[in-house]
Amino acid sequence: MPLTTEKIAAYAQRLDSAALECHAVTQLSALEPGLTLADAYDVQWALRKRRLAAGARLTGLKMGLTSRAKMKQMGVETPIYGFLLDEYSVPSDFEVATSRLIHPRIEPEIAFVTRSSLQGPGCTIASALAAVDFVIPAIEVIDSRYADFKFDLPSVVADNASSARYPRRRLRAPGG
Ligand code: 0L1
Ligand code: MG
């Protein structure tokens, strides 16, 4: 049975508070042993709505578990997604305040900067490619809200794919 609306909201609040107060919590599937991927994305979407209602702005999306090594580690075949907010961004020449994070790690990434927004239904690979302005190497700071950075797939999806910080660059047109 899918999670009730009340439980989705309560779990989103739990993860939001963990991030805001910098304390680790037990992974969600330990509280909800039957947690499905669909439940987990419902919690992630509720978390996104909470942050937007608190004044945050959506700045992008991320894919997680994109490397073969990570997929193998988690026993999955497809990547997951999460959201990025303005409040996660740090000027690229600033230090990241690790005191505001639980147990941060960094990952090398590839960032796709788009020039126009994309919306489904009917969003194709061709329209996604056409929307790309340029592609740059990037660094991502991830931070699991779960104790000891331990989680299964649905738990990490609910926790917004461990999203935490990313560098904000002053973007110039190539050659500009
Ligand atoms: O960005 C990522 O690939 C992280 C996805 C979640 C797994 C992790 O936190 O290591
Ligand atoms: Mg990453």
Coordinates of N, CA and C and ligand atoms in Angstrom, one line a residue:
M1 N 0.8 -1.2 0.0 CA 0.0 0.0 0.0 C 0.9 1.3 0.0
P2 N 0.6 2.2 -0.9 CA 1.4 3.5 -0.9 C 1.3 4.2 0.4
L3 N 2.4 5.0 0.7 CA 2.4 5.8 1.9 C 1.2 6.8 1.9
T4 N 0.6 7.0 3.1 CA -0.4 8.0 3.2 C 0.1 9.4 3.0
T5 N -0.7 10.4 2.7 CA -0.3 11.8 2.5 C 0.3 12.3 3.8
E6 N -0.2 11.9 4.9 CA 0.3 12.3 6.2 C 1.7 11.8 6.5
K7 N 1.9 10.6 6.1 CA 3.3 10.0 6.3 C 4.3 10.6 5.4
I8 N 3.9 10.9 4.1 CA 4.8 11.5 3.1 C 5.2 12.9 3.7
A9 N 4.2 13.6 4.2 CA 4.6 15.0 4.7 C 5.5 14.9 6.0
A10 N 5.2 13.9 6.8 CA 6.0 13.7 8.1 C 7.4 13.3 7.7
Y11 N 7.6 12.5 6.8 CA 9.0 12.0 6.4 C 9.7 13.2 5.7
A12 N 9.0 13.9 4.9 CA 9.7 15.1 4.3 C 10.1 16.1 5.3
Q13 N 9.3 16.3 6.3 CA 9.6 17.2 7.4 C 10.9 16.7 8.2
R14 N 10.9 15.4 8.4 CA 12.0 14.8 9.2 C 13.3 15.0 8.4
L15 N 13.3 14.8 7.1 CA 14.5 15.0 6.3 C 14.9 16.4 6.2
D16 N 13.9 17.3 6.1 CA 14.2 18.7 6.0 C 14.8 19.2 7.3
S17 N 14.3 18.8 8.4 CA 14.8 19.2 9.7 C 16.2 18.7 9.9
A18 N 16.4 17.4 9.5 CA 17.8 16.9 9.6 C 18.8 17.7 8.9
A19 N 18.4 18.2 7.7 CA 19.4 19.0 6.9 C 19.5 20.4 7.6
L20 N 18.4 21.0 8.0 CA 18.5 22.3 8.5 C 19.2 22.3 9.9
E21 N 19.0 21.3 10.6 CA 19.6 21.2 12.0 C 21.0 20.4 12.0
C22 N 21.4 20.0 10.9 CA 22.6 19.2 10.7 C 22.7 18.0 11.7
H23 N 21.7 17.2 11.7 CA 21.8 16.0 12.4 C 21.4 14.8 11.6
A24 N 22.0 13.7 11.8 CA 21.7 12.5 11.0 C 20.5 11.8 11.6
V25 N 19.7 11.1 10.7 CA 18.6 10.4 11.1 C 18.7 8.9 10.5
T26 N 17.9 8.1 11.1 CA 17.8 6.7 10.6 C 17.3 6.6 9.2
Q27 N 17.8 5.8 8.3 CA 17.3 5.7 6.9 C 15.8 5.4 6.9
L28 N 15.1 5.9 5.9 CA 13.6 5.8 5.9 C 13.1 4.4 5.8
S29 N 13.8 3.5 5.1 CA 13.3 2.2 4.9 C 13.4 1.4 6.3
A30 N 14.2 1.9 7.2 CA 14.2 1.2 8.6 C 12.9 1.5 9.3
L31 N 12.2 2.7 9.0 CA 11.0 3.0 9.6 C 9.8 2.5 8.8
E32 N 10.0 2.3 7.5 CA 9.0 1.9 6.5 C 9.6 0.7 5.7
P33 N 9.6 -0.5 6.3 CA 10.3 -1.6 5.6 C 9.8 -1.9 4.1
G34 N 8.5 -1.5 3.9 CA 8.0 -1.8 2.5 C 8.1 -0.6 1.6
L35 N 9.0 0.4 1.9 CA 9.1 1.6 1.2 C 9.5 1.3 -0.3
T36 N 8.7 1.8 -1.2 CA 8.9 1.6 -2.6 C 9.6 2.8 -3.2
L37 N 10.1 2.7 -4.5 CA 10.7 3.8 -5.1 C 9.7 4.9 -5.4
A38 N 8.5 4.5 -5.7 CA 7.4 5.5 -5.9 C 7.1 6.3 -4.6
D39 N 7.0 5.6 -3.5 CA 6.9 6.3 -2.2 C 8.0 7.2 -2.0
A40 N 9.2 6.8 -2.3 CA 10.4 7.6 -2.0 C 10.4 8.9 -2.8
Y41 N 10.0 8.8 -4.1 CA 9.9 10.0 -4.9 C 8.7 10.9 -4.4
D42 N 7.7 10.3 -3.9 CA 6.6 11.1 -3.3 C 7.2 12.0 -2.1
V43 N 8.0 11.3 -1.3 CA 8.6 12.0 -0.1 C 9.6 13.1 -0.7
Q44 N 10.4 12.8 -1.7 CA 11.3 13.8 -2.3 C 10.5 15.0 -2.8
W45 N 9.4 14.7 -3.5 CA 8.6 15.8 -4.1 C 8.0 16.7 -2.9
A46 N 7.6 16.0 -1.8 CA 7.0 16.8 -0.7 C 8.1 17.6 -0.1
L47 N 9.4 17.1 -0.1 CA 10.5 17.9 0.5 C 10.8 19.1 -0.4
R48 N 10.7 18.9 -1.7 CA 10.9 20.0 -2.7 C 9.8 21.1 -2.5
K49 N 8.6 20.6 -2.3 CA 7.5 21.6 -2.1 C 7.7 22.4 -0.8
R50 N 8.2 21.7 0.3 CA 8.5 22.4 1.5 C 9.5 23.5 1.4
R51 N 10.6 23.1 0.7 CA 11.7 24.1 0.5 C 11.2 25.3 -0.3
L52 N 10.4 25.0 -1.4 CA 9.9 26.1 -2.3 C 9.0 27.0 -1.5
A53 N 8.1 26.3 -0.6 CA 7.2 27.1 0.2 C 8.0 28.0 1.2
A54 N 9.2 27.5 1.6 CA 10.0 28.3 2.5 C 10.8 29.4 1.8
G55 N 10.6 29.5 0.5 CA 11.3 30.6 -0.2 C 12.4 30.2 -1.1
A56 N 12.8 29.0 -1.1 CA 13.9 28.5 -2.0 C 13.4 28.6 -3.5
R57 N 14.4 28.6 -4.4 CA 14.1 28.7 -5.8 C 14.8 27.4 -6.4
L58 N 14.0 26.8 -7.3 CA 14.5 25.6 -8.0 C 15.5 26.1 -9.1
T59 N 16.7 25.6 -9.1 CA 17.8 26.0 -10.0 C 18.2 25.0 -11.0
G60 N 17.8 23.7 -10.7 CA 18.2 22.7 -11.6 C 17.8 21.3 -11.1
L61 N 18.2 20.3 -11.9 CA 18.0 18.9 -11.4 C 19.3 18.2 -11.5
K62 N 19.5 17.2 -10.7 CA 20.7 16.4 -10.8 C 20.3 14.9 -11.0
M63 N 21.3 14.2 -11.6 CA 21.1 12.8 -11.7 C 22.1 12.2 -10.7
G64 N 21.7 11.2 -10.0 CA 22.6 10.5 -9.1 C 22.9 9.1 -9.5
L65 N 23.9 8.5 -9.0 CA 24.3 7.1 -9.3 C 24.5 6.9 -10.8
T66 N 25.2 7.8 -11.4 CA 25.4 7.8 -12.8 C 26.6 7.0 -13.2
S67 N 27.5 6.7 -12.3 CA 28.7 6.0 -12.6 C 28.4 4.5 -12.4
R68 N 29.1 3.7 -13.2 CA 28.9 2.2 -13.2 C 29.3 1.7 -11.8
A69 N 30.4 2.3 -11.2 CA 30.9 1.9 -9.9 C 29.8 2.1 -8.8
K70 N 29.2 3.3 -8.9 CA 28.1 3.6 -7.9 C 26.9 2.7 -8.1
M71 N 26.6 2.5 -9.4 CA 25.4 1.6 -9.7 C 25.6 0.2 -9.1
K72 N 26.9 -0.3 -9.3 CA 27.2 -1.6 -8.8 C 27.1 -1.7 -7.3
Q73 N 27.7 -0.6 -6.7 CA 27.7 -0.6 -5.2 C 26.2 -0.6 -4.7
M74 N 25.3 0.1 -5.4 CA 23.9 0.1 -4.9 C 23.0 -1.0 -5.5
G75 N 23.6 -1.7 -6.4 CA 22.8 -2.8 -7.0 C 21.7 -2.3 -7.9
V76 N 21.9 -1.2 -8.6 CA 20.9 -0.7 -9.5 C 21.4 -0.6 -10.9
E77 N 20.4 -0.4 -11.9 CA 20.7 -0.4 -13.3 C 20.4 1.0 -13.9
T78 N 19.7 1.8 -13.1 CA 19.3 3.1 -13.7 C 19.7 4.2 -12.7
P79 N 20.0 5.4 -13.1 CA 20.3 6.5 -12.2 C 19.0 7.0 -11.5
I80 N 19.2 7.8 -10.5 CA 18.1 8.4 -9.8 C 18.1 10.0 -10.1
Y81 N 17.1 10.7 -9.7 CA 17.2 12.1 -9.8 C 16.9 12.8 -8.5
G82 N 17.3 14.1 -8.5 CA 17.0 14.9 -7.3 C 16.9 16.4 -7.8
F83 N 16.6 17.3 -6.9 CA 16.5 18.7 -7.3 C 17.6 19.5 -6.7
L84 N 17.9 20.7 -7.4 CA 18.9 21.6 -6.9 C 18.2 23.0 -6.6
L85 N 18.6 23.6 -5.5 CA 18.0 24.9 -5.1 C 19.0 25.9 -5.0
D86 N 18.6 27.2 -5.1 CA 19.5 28.3 -5.0 C 20.2 28.2 -3.6
E87 N 19.5 27.8 -2.6 CA 20.2 27.7 -1.3 C 21.3 26.7 -1.2
Y88 N 21.4 25.8 -2.2 CA 22.5 24.8 -2.2 C 23.8 25.4 -2.8
S89 N 23.6 26.6 -3.5 CA 24.7 27.0 -4.3 C 25.7 27.9 -3.5
V90 N 27.0 27.8 -3.8 CA 28.0 28.4 -3.1 C 28.9 29.1 -4.2
P91 N 29.2 30.4 -4.0 CA 30.1 31.1 -5.0 C 31.4 30.2 -5.2
S92 N 31.8 30.0 -6.4 CA 32.8 29.0 -6.7 C 34.2 29.4 -6.1
D93 N 34.4 30.6 -5.6 CA 35.7 30.9 -5.0 C 35.5 31.1 -3.5
F94 N 34.4 30.6 -2.9 CA 34.1 30.6 -1.5 C 34.3 29.3 -0.9
E95 N 34.6 29.3 0.5 CA 34.7 28.0 1.2 C 33.3 27.5 1.5
V96 N 33.2 26.2 1.5 CA 31.9 25.6 1.9 C 31.9 25.5 3.4
A97 N 30.9 26.0 4.0 CA 30.8 25.9 5.5 C 30.4 24.5 5.9
T98 N 31.4 23.7 6.2 CA 31.1 22.3 6.5 C 30.4 22.1 7.9
S99 N 30.4 23.2 8.7 CA 29.7 23.2 10.0 C 28.2 23.1 9.7
R100 N 27.7 23.5 8.5 CA 26.3 23.5 8.2 C 25.9 22.2 7.5
L101 N 26.8 21.2 7.5 CA 26.6 19.9 6.8 C 26.9 18.8 7.8
I102 N 26.4 17.6 7.5 CA 26.5 16.5 8.5 C 27.8 15.7 8.3
H103 N 28.0 15.2 7.1 CA 29.2 14.5 6.8 C 29.5 14.6 5.2
P104 N 29.8 15.8 4.8 CA 29.9 16.0 3.4 C 31.0 15.2 2.6
R105 N 30.7 15.0 1.4 CA 31.7 14.3 0.5 C 31.6 15.1 -0.8
I106 N 32.7 15.0 -1.6 CA 32.6 15.6 -3.0 C 32.6 14.6 -4.1
E107 N 32.0 15.0 -5.2 CA 32.0 14.1 -6.4 C 32.3 15.0 -7.6
P108 N 33.1 14.4 -8.5 CA 33.2 15.1 -9.8 C 32.0 14.9 -10.6
E109 N 31.6 15.9 -11.3 CA 30.3 15.9 -12.1 C 30.5 16.5 -13.5
I110 N 29.5 16.3 -14.3 CA 29.4 17.0 -15.6 C 28.1 17.8 -15.5
A111 N 28.2 19.1 -15.7 CA 27.1 20.0 -15.6 C 26.6 20.4 -17.0
F112 N 25.3 20.3 -17.2 CA 24.7 20.7 -18.5 C 23.9 22.0 -18.2
V113 N 24.4 23.1 -18.8 CA 23.7 24.3 -18.6 C 22.7 24.5 -19.8
T114 N 21.5 24.8 -19.4 CA 20.5 24.8 -20.5 C 20.1 26.3 -20.8
R115 N 19.7 26.5 -22.0 CA 19.3 27.9 -22.4 C 17.8 28.1 -22.4
S116 N 17.1 27.0 -22.4 CA 15.6 27.1 -22.4 C 15.1 26.0 -21.5
S117 N 13.9 26.2 -21.0 CA 13.3 25.2 -20.0 C 12.7 24.1 -20.8
L118 N 12.6 23.0 -20.1 CA 12.1 21.7 -20.8 C 10.9 21.3 -20.0
Q119 N 9.9 20.8 -20.7 CA 8.7 20.4 -20.0 C 8.0 19.2 -20.7
G120 N 7.5 18.2 -20.0 CA 6.8 17.2 -20.6 C 5.3 17.4 -20.5
P121 N 4.5 16.6 -21.1 CA 4.8 15.4 -21.8 C 5.3 15.7 -23.2
G122 N 6.0 14.8 -23.8 CA 6.5 15.0 -25.2 C 7.9 15.5 -25.2
C123 N 8.6 15.5 -24.1 CA 10.0 16.0 -24.1 C 10.8 14.8 -24.6
T124 N 11.5 15.1 -25.7 CA 12.3 14.0 -26.4 C 13.8 14.3 -26.1
I125 N 14.6 13.3 -26.5 CA 16.1 13.4 -26.4 C 16.5 14.6 -27.2
A126 N 15.9 14.7 -28.4 CA 16.3 15.8 -29.4 C 16.0 17.1 -28.8
S127 N 14.8 17.3 -28.1 CA 14.5 18.6 -27.6 C 15.3 18.9 -26.4
A128 N 15.7 17.8 -25.6 CA 16.6 18.1 -24.4 C 18.0 18.5 -25.0
L129 N 18.5 17.9 -26.0 CA 19.8 18.2 -26.5 C 19.8 19.7 -27.1
A130 N 18.7 20.0 -27.7 CA 18.5 21.4 -28.3 C 18.5 22.4 -27.3
A131 N 18.1 22.1 -26.0 CA 18.0 23.1 -25.0 C 19.4 23.3 -24.3
V132 N 20.3 22.4 -24.6 CA 21.6 22.5 -23.9 C 22.4 23.7 -24.5
D133 N 22.9 24.6 -23.6 CA 23.7 25.7 -24.0 C 25.2 25.3 -24.1
F134 N 25.7 24.8 -22.9 CA 27.0 24.2 -22.9 C 27.2 23.3 -21.8
V135 N 28.3 22.5 -21.8 CA 28.6 21.5 -20.8 C 29.9 21.8 -20.2
I136 N 30.0 21.7 -18.8 CA 31.2 22.0 -18.1 C 31.5 21.0 -17.0
P137 N 32.8 20.8 -16.7 CA 33.1 20.0 -15.5 C 32.6 20.7 -14.2
A138 N 32.2 20.0 -13.2 CA 31.7 20.6 -12.0 C 32.1 19.7 -10.8
I139 N 31.9 20.3 -9.6 CA 32.1 19.5 -8.4 C 30.8 19.6 -7.7
E140 N 30.4 18.5 -7.1 CA 29.2 18.5 -6.3 C 29.5 18.1 -4.8
V141 N 29.0 18.8 -3.9 CA 29.1 18.4 -2.5 C 27.8 17.6 -2.1
I142 N 28.0 16.4 -1.8 CA 26.8 15.6 -1.3 C 26.9 15.4 0.2
D143 N 25.7 15.2 0.8 CA 25.7 15.0 2.3 C 24.4 14.2 2.6
S144 N 24.6 13.0 3.0 CA 23.5 12.2 3.3 C 22.9 12.6 4.7
R145 N 21.6 12.7 4.8 CA 21.0 13.0 6.1 C 20.9 11.7 6.9
Y146 N 21.4 10.6 6.4 CA 21.3 9.4 7.1 C 22.6 9.0 7.9
A147 N 22.4 8.5 9.0 CA 23.5 8.1 9.9 C 24.6 7.3 9.2
D148 N 25.8 7.6 9.3 CA 26.9 6.9 8.7 C 26.9 6.8 7.2
F149 N 26.1 7.7 6.6 CA 26.0 7.7 5.1 C 25.6 6.3 4.6
K150 N 24.7 5.7 5.4 CA 24.2 4.4 5.0 C 22.7 4.4 4.6
F151 N 22.4 3.9 3.5 CA 21.1 3.9 3.0 C 20.9 2.9 1.9
D152 N 19.6 2.5 1.6 CA 19.3 1.8 0.4 C 18.7 2.7 -0.6
L153 N 18.3 2.2 -1.8 CA 17.9 3.0 -2.9 C 16.7 3.9 -2.6
P154 N 15.6 3.3 -2.1 CA 14.4 4.2 -1.8 C 14.8 5.3 -0.8
S155 N 15.6 4.9 0.2 CA 15.9 5.9 1.3 C 16.7 7.1 0.7
V156 N 17.6 6.8 -0.2 CA 18.4 8.0 -0.7 C 17.6 8.8 -1.7
V157 N 16.7 8.2 -2.4 CA 15.8 8.9 -3.3 C 15.0 9.9 -2.5
A158 N 14.4 9.4 -1.3 CA 13.6 10.3 -0.5 C 14.5 11.5 0.0
D159 N 15.7 11.2 0.3 CA 16.7 12.2 0.8 C 17.3 13.1 -0.3
N160 N 16.5 13.2 -1.4 CA 16.9 14.1 -2.5 C 18.3 13.7 -3.1
A161 N 18.5 12.4 -3.2 CA 19.8 11.9 -3.8 C 21.0 12.6 -3.1
S162 N 20.9 12.8 -1.8 CA 22.1 13.4 -1.0 C 22.5 14.8 -1.5
S163 N 21.7 15.5 -2.2 CA 22.0 16.8 -2.7 C 22.4 17.7 -1.5
A164 N 23.4 18.6 -1.7 CA 23.8 19.5 -0.6 C 24.3 20.8 -1.1
R165 N 25.4 20.8 -1.9 CA 25.9 22.1 -2.3 C 26.5 21.9 -3.7
Y166 N 26.5 23.0 -4.5 CA 27.2 23.0 -5.8 C 27.7 24.4 -6.0
P167 N 28.8 24.5 -6.9 CA 29.4 25.8 -7.1 C 28.5 26.7 -8.0
R168 N 28.4 27.9 -7.7 CA 27.7 28.9 -8.5 C 28.8 29.7 -9.3
R169 N 28.8 29.5 -10.6 CA 29.8 30.3 -11.4 C 29.2 31.4 -12.0
R170 N 30.0 32.5 -12.3 CA 29.5 33.5 -13.1 C 29.7 33.0 -14.5
L171 N 28.6 32.8 -15.2 CA 28.6 32.2 -16.5 C 28.8 33.2 -17.6
R172 N 29.7 32.9 -18.5 CA 29.9 33.8 -19.6 C 29.7 33.0 -20.9
A173 N 29.2 33.6 -21.9 CA 29.1 32.9 -23.2 C 30.5 32.4 -23.6
P174 N 30.7 31.2 -24.2 CA 32.0 30.8 -24.7 C 32.6 31.9 -25.5
G175 N 33.9 32.2 -25.2 CA 34.6 33.3 -25.9 C 34.3 34.7 -25.4
G176 N 33.4 34.8 -24.4 CA 33.0 36.1 -23.9 C 33.8 36.5 -22.8
Ligands
0L1_1 O1 25.1 12.4 -6.8 C1 25.2 11.2 -6.5 O2 25.5 10.4 -7.4 C2 24.8 10.7 -5.1 C3 23.6 9.9 -5.2 C4 23.3 9.3 -3.9 C5 24.3 8.3 -3.5 C6 25.3 8.8 -2.5 O3 25.0 9.7 -1.7 O4 26.4 8.4 -2.5
MG2 MG 26.6 13.4 -7.7

